[in-house]
CSV table of C-alpha atoms in Angstrom, one decimal:
chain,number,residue,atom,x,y,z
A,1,UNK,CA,-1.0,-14.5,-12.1
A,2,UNK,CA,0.6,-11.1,-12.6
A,3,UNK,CA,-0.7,-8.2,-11.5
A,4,UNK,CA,-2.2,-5.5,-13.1
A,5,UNK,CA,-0.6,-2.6,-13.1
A,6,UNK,CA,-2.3,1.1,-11.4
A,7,UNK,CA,-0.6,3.8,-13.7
A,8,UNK,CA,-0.2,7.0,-11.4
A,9,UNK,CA,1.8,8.8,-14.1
A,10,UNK,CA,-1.4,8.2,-16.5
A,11,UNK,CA,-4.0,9.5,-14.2
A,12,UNK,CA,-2.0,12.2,-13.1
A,13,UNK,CA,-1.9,13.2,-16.4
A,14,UNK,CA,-5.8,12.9,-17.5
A,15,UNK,CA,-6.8,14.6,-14.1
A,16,UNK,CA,-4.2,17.8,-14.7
A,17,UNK,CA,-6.4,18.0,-17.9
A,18,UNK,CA,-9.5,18.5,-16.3
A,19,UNK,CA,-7.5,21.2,-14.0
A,20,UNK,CA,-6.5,23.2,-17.4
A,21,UNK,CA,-10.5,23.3,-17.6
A,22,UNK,CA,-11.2,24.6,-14.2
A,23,UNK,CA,-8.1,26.8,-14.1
A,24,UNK,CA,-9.6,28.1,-17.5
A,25,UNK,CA,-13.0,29.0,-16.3
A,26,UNK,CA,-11.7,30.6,-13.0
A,27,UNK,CA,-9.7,33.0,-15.4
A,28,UNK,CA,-12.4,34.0,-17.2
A,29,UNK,CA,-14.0,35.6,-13.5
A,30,UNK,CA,-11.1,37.5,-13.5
A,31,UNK,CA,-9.1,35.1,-10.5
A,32,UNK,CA,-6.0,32.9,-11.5
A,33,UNK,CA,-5.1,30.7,-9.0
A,34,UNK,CA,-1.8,30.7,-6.8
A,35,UNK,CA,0.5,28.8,-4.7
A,36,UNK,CA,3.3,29.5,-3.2
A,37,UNK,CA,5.8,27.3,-2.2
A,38,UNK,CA,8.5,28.3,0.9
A,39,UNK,CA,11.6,26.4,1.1
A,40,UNK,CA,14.2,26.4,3.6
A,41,UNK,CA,17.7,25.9,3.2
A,42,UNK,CA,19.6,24.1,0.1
A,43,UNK,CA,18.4,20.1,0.2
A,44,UNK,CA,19.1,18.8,-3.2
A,45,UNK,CA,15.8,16.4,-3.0
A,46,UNK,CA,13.7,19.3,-1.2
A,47,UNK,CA,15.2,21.0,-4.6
A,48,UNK,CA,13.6,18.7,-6.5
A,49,UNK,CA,10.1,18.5,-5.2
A,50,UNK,CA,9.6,22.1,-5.6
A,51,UNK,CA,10.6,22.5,-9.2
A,52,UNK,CA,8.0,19.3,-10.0
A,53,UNK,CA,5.7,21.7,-8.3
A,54,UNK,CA,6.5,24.7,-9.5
A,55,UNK,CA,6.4,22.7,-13.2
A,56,UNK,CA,3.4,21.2,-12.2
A,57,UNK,CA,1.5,24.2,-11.6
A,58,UNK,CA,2.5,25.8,-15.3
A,59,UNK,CA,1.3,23.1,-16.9
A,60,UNK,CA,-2.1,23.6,-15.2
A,61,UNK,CA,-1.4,27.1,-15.6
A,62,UNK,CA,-1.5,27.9,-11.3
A,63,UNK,CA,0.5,30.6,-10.6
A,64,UNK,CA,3.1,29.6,-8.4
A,65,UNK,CA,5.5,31.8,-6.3
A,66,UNK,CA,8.7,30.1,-5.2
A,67,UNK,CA,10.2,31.7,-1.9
A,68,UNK,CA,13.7,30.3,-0.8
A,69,UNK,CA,15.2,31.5,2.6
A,70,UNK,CA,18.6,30.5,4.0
A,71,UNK,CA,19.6,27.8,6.1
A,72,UNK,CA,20.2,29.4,8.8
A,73,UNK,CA,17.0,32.0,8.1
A,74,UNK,CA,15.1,32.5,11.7
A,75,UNK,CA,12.2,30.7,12.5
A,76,UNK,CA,10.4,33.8,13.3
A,77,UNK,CA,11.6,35.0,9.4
A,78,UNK,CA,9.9,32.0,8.0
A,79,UNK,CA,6.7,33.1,10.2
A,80,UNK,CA,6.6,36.6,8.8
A,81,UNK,CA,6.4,35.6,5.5
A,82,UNK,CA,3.8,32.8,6.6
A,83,UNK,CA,1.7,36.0,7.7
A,84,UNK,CA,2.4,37.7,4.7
A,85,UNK,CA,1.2,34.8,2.1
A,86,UNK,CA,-1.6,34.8,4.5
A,87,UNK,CA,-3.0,38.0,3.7
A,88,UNK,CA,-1.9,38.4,0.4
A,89,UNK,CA,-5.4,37.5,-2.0
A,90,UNK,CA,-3.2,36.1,-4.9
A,91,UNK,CA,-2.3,33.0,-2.9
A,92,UNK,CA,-5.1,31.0,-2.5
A,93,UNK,CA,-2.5,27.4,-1.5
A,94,UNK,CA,0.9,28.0,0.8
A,95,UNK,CA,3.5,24.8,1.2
A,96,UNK,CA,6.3,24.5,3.3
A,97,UNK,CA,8.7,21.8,1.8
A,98,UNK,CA,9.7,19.5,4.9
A,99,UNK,CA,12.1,18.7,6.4
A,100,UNK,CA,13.1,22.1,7.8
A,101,UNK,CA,16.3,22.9,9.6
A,102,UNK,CA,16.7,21.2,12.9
A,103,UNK,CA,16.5,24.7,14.1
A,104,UNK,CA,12.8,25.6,13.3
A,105,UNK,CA,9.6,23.7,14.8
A,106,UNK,CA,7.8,22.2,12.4
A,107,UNK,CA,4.8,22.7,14.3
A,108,UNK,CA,5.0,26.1,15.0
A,109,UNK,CA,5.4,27.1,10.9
A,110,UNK,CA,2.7,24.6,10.0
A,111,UNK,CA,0.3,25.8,12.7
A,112,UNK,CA,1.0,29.2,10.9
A,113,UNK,CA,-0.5,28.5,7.6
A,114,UNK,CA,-4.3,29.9,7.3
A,115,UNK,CA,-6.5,26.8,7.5
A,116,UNK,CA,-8.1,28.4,4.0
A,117,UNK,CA,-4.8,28.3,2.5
A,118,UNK,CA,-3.4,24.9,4.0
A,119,UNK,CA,-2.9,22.6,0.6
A,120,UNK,CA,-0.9,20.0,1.9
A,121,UNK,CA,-3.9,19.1,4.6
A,122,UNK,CA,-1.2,19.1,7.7
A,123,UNK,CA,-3.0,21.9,9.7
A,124,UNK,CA,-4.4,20.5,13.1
A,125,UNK,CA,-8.0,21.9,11.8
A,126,UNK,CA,-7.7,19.8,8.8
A,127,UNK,CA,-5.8,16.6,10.6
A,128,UNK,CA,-9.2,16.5,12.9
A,129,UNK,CA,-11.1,16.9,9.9
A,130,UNK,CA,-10.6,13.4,9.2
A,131,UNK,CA,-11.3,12.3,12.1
A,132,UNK,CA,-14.7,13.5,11.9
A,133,UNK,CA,-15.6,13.0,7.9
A,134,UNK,CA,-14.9,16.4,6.9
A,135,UNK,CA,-12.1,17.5,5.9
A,136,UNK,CA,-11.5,20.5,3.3
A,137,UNK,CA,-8.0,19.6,2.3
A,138,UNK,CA,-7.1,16.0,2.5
A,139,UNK,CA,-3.0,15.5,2.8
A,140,UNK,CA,-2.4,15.1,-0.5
A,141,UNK,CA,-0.6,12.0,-0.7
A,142,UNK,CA,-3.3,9.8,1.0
A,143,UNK,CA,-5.4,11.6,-1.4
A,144,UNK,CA,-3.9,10.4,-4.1
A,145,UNK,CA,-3.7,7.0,-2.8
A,146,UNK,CA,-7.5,7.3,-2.6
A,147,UNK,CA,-7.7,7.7,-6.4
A,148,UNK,CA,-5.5,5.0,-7.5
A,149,UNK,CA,-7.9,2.6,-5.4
A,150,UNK,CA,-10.4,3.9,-6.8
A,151,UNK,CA,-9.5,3.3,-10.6
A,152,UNK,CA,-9.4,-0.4,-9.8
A,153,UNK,CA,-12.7,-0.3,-8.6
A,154,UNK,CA,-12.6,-1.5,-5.7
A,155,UNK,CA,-15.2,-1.1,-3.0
A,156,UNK,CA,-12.9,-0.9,0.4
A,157,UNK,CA,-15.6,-1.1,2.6
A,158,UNK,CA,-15.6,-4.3,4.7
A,159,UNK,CA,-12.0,-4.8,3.3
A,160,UNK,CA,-8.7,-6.3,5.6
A,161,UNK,CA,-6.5,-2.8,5.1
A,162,UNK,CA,-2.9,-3.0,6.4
A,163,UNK,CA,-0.9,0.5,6.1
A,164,UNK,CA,3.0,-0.4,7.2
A,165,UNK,CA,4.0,3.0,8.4
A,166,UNK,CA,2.5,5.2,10.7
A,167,UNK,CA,3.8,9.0,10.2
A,168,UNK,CA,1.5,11.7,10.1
A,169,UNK,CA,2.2,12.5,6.5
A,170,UNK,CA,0.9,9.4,5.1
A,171,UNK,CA,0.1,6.4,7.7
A,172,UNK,CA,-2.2,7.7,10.0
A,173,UNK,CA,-4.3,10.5,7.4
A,174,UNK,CA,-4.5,7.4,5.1
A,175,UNK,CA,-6.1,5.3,8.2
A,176,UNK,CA,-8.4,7.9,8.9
A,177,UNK,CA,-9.7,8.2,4.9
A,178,UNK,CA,-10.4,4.5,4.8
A,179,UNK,CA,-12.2,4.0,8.0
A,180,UNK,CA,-14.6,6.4,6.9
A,181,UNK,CA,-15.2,4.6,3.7
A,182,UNK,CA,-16.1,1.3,6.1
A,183,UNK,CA,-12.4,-0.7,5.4
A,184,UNK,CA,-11.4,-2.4,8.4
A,185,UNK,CA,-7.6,-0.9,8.9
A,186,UNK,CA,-4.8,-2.1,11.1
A,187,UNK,CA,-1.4,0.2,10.9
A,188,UNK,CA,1.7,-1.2,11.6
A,189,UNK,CA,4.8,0.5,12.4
A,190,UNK,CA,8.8,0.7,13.5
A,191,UNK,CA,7.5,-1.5,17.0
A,192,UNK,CA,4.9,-4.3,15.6
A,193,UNK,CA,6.5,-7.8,15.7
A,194,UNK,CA,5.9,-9.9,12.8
A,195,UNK,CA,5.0,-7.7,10.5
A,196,UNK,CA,4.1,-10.5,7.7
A,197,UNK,CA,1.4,-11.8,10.3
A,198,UNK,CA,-0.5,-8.9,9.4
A,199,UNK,CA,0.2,-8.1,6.1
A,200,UNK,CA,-0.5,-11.4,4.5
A,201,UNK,CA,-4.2,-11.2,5.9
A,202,UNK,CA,-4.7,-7.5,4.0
A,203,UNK,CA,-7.1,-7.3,1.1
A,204,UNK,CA,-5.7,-4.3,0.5
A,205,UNK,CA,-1.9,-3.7,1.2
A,206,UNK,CA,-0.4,0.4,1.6
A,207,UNK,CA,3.1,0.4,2.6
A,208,UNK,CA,5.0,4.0,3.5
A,209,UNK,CA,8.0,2.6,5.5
A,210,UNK,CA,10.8,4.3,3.4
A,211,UNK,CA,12.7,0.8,3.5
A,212,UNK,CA,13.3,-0.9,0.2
A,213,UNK,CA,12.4,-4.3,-0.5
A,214,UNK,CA,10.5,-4.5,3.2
A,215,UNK,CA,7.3,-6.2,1.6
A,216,UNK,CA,8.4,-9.7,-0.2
A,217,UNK,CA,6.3,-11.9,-1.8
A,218,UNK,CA,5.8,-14.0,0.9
A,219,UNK,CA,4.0,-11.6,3.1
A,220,UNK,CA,1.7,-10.5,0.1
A,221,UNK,CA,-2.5,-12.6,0.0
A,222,UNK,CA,-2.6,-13.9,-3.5
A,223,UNK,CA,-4.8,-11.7,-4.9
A,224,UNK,CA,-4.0,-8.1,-3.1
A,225,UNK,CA,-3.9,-4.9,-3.9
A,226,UNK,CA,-0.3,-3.4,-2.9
A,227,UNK,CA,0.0,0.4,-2.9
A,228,UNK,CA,3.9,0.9,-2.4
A,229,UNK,CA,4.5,4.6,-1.4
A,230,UNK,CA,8.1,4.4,-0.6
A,231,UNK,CA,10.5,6.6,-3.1
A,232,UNK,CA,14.3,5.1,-1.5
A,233,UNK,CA,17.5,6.0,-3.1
A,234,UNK,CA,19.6,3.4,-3.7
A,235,UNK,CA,23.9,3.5,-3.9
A,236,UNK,CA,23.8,2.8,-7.3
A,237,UNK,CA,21.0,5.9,-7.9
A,238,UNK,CA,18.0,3.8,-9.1
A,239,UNK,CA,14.6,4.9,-7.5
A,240,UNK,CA,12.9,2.0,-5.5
A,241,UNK,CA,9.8,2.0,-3.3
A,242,UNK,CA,9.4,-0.7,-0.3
A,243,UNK,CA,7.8,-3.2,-1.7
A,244,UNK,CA,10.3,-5.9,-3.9
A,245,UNK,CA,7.8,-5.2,-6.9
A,246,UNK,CA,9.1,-7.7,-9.3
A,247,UNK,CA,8.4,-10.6,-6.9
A,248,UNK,CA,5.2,-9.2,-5.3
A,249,UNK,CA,3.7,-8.8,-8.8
A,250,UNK,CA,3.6,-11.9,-9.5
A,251,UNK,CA,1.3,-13.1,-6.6
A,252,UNK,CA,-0.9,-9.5,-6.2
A,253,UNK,CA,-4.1,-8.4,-8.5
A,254,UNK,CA,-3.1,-4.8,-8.4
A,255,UNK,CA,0.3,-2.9,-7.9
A,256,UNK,CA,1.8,0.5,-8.1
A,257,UNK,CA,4.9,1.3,-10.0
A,258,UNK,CA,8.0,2.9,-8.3
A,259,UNK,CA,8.4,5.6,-9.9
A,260,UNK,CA,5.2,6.1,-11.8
A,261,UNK,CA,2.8,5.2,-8.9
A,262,UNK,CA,1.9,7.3,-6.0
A,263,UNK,CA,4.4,9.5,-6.6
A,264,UNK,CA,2.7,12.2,-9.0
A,265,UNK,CA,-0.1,11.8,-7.9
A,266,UNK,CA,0.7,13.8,-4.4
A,267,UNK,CA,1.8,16.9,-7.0
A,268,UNK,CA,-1.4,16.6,-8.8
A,269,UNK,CA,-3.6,16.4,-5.2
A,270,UNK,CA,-1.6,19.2,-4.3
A,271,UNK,CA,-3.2,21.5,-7.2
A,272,UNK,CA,-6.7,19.5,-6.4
A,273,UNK,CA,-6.5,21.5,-3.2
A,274,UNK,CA,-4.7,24.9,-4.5
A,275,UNK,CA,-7.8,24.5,-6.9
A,276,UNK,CA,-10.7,24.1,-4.5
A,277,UNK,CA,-9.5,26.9,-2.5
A,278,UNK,CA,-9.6,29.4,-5.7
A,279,UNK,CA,-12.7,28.1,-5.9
A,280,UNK,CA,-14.0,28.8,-2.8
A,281,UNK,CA,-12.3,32.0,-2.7
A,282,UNK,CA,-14.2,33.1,-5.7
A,283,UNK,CA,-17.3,32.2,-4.6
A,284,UNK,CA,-16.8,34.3,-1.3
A,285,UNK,CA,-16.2,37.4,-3.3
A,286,UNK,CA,-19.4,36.8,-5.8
A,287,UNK,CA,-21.3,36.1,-2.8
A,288,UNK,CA,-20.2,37.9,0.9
A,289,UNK,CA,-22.9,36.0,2.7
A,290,UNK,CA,-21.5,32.5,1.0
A,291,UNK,CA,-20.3,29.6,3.3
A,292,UNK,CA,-19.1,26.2,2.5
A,293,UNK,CA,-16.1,26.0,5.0
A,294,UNK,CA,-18.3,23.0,6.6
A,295,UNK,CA,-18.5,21.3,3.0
A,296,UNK,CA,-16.9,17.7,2.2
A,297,UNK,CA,-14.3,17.4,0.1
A,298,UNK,CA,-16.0,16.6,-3.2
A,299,UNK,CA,-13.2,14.0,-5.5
A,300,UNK,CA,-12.5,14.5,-8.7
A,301,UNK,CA,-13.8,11.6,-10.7
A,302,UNK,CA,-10.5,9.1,-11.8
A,303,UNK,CA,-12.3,8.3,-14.9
């Protein structure tokens, strides 16, 4: 058996369609939505990931504001113009591209970001949001993971999930989404011992490790689906994930693609959520007795 392939790039692209659509109509009411990106410093990769997003949002035709700061800018200078996207009604999504310089607190700058205006979903308000069901912006990786399980249509519920990794970027938000959609999850990390013990009991198999070729085919259940989040650089300069793709394809049902997989799919959940906060933000000013900040996140269909 070989698996099938799930085709992150071609989803991507049908769902930025539909955003050309909403963009389009939010235009029309006289609001074009905006997201600003902050980064710190001069990382080549963190260069990168910005100008995908910044590309990303004119193809959908989001306004994006790029602000770059120094290295060494203060923390309290990242802050201050936190406070200023904050207020400023343009900017309906603010990102800070991680990592930051060992010199600023993470915490401290993401804590900072309105909770109406917190995209990437890494707000405490929005972390305990999926604890409880309810979360306005989901972190947009896990979201996207969501979607690609979705195309294969498979119902999770009752299903053996294993998510190798536990960060707070991707391991534990992706936990929390599939509990809630009845899969039974178990999260391994840096400290579980015999990692294939668990992973060759998952229906359903999510690995965000950042260590290439960690899965093998020998820890894979014939018949799984393997989601392989890890982008890893190797010497030679060829993109791998962390799962040895050409020998766990050939026992698994369903695989992801590195590159190709997961990977634009977190760009295109991030202008998900830059969208439904435009659209939120629109509805306030038609109506100024409107709320929905108690709604559910409502997913876009993966057609």
């Amino acid at each position: 058996m070989t698996a099938r392939i799930i085709d992150g790039k071609a989803l991507s692209k049908r769902l930025r369609e539909g955003f050309k659509q909403r963009v389009g109509k939010l235009v029309e009411q006289g609001l074009q939505p905006g997201l600003a990106v902050i980064l710190v410093g001069d990382n080549p990769a963190s260069r990168v990931y910005v100008g995908n997003k910044v590309k990303a949002c004119e193809e959908c035709g989001v306004r994006s504001f790029h602000i770059a700061l120094p290295d060494d800018a203060a923390e309290a200078e990242v802050l201050a113009t936190i406070a200023r996207l904050n207020a400023d009604p343009a900017v309906h999504g603010i990102l800070i591209q991680l990592p930051l310089p060992p010199h600023i607190d993470n915490r401290n700058v993401l804590e900072a970001i309105s909770v109406h205006k917190d995209v990437d979903g890494f707000h405490l308000y929005n972390v305990g949001g999926l604890v409880v069901g309810n979360t306005i912006f989901p972190p947009c990786t896990p979201y996207g993971v969501q979607l690609l399980l979705d195309t294969t249509g498979t119902d999770v519920a009752g299903k053996n999930v294993v998510v190798v990794g536990a960060s707070n970027i991707v391991g534990k938000p992706m936990a929390l989404m599939l509990l809630q959609r009845e899969a039974t999850v178990t999260i391994c990390h840096a400290k579980t011992r015999d990692l294939a013990q668990h992973t060759i009991l998952a229906d359903i198999l999510i690995v965000a490790a950042g260590k290439p070729g960690l899965i093998v085919s020998q820890m894979v259940k014939q018949g799984a689906i393997v989601i392989d989040v890890g982008i890893n650089r190797l010497p030679d300069g060829k993109i791998v994930g962390d799962v040895d793709f050409e020998g766990v394809k050939e026992k698994a049902s369903w695989i992801t693609p590195v590159p190709g997989g997961v990977g634009p799919m977190t760009v295109t959940m991030l202008i998900e959520n830059t969208l439904r906060s435009a659209e939120r933000a629109l509805r306030l000013r038609q109506a100024d007795d409107y709320q929905d900040w108690e709604a559910p996140v409502v997913h876009p269909a993966p057609h």
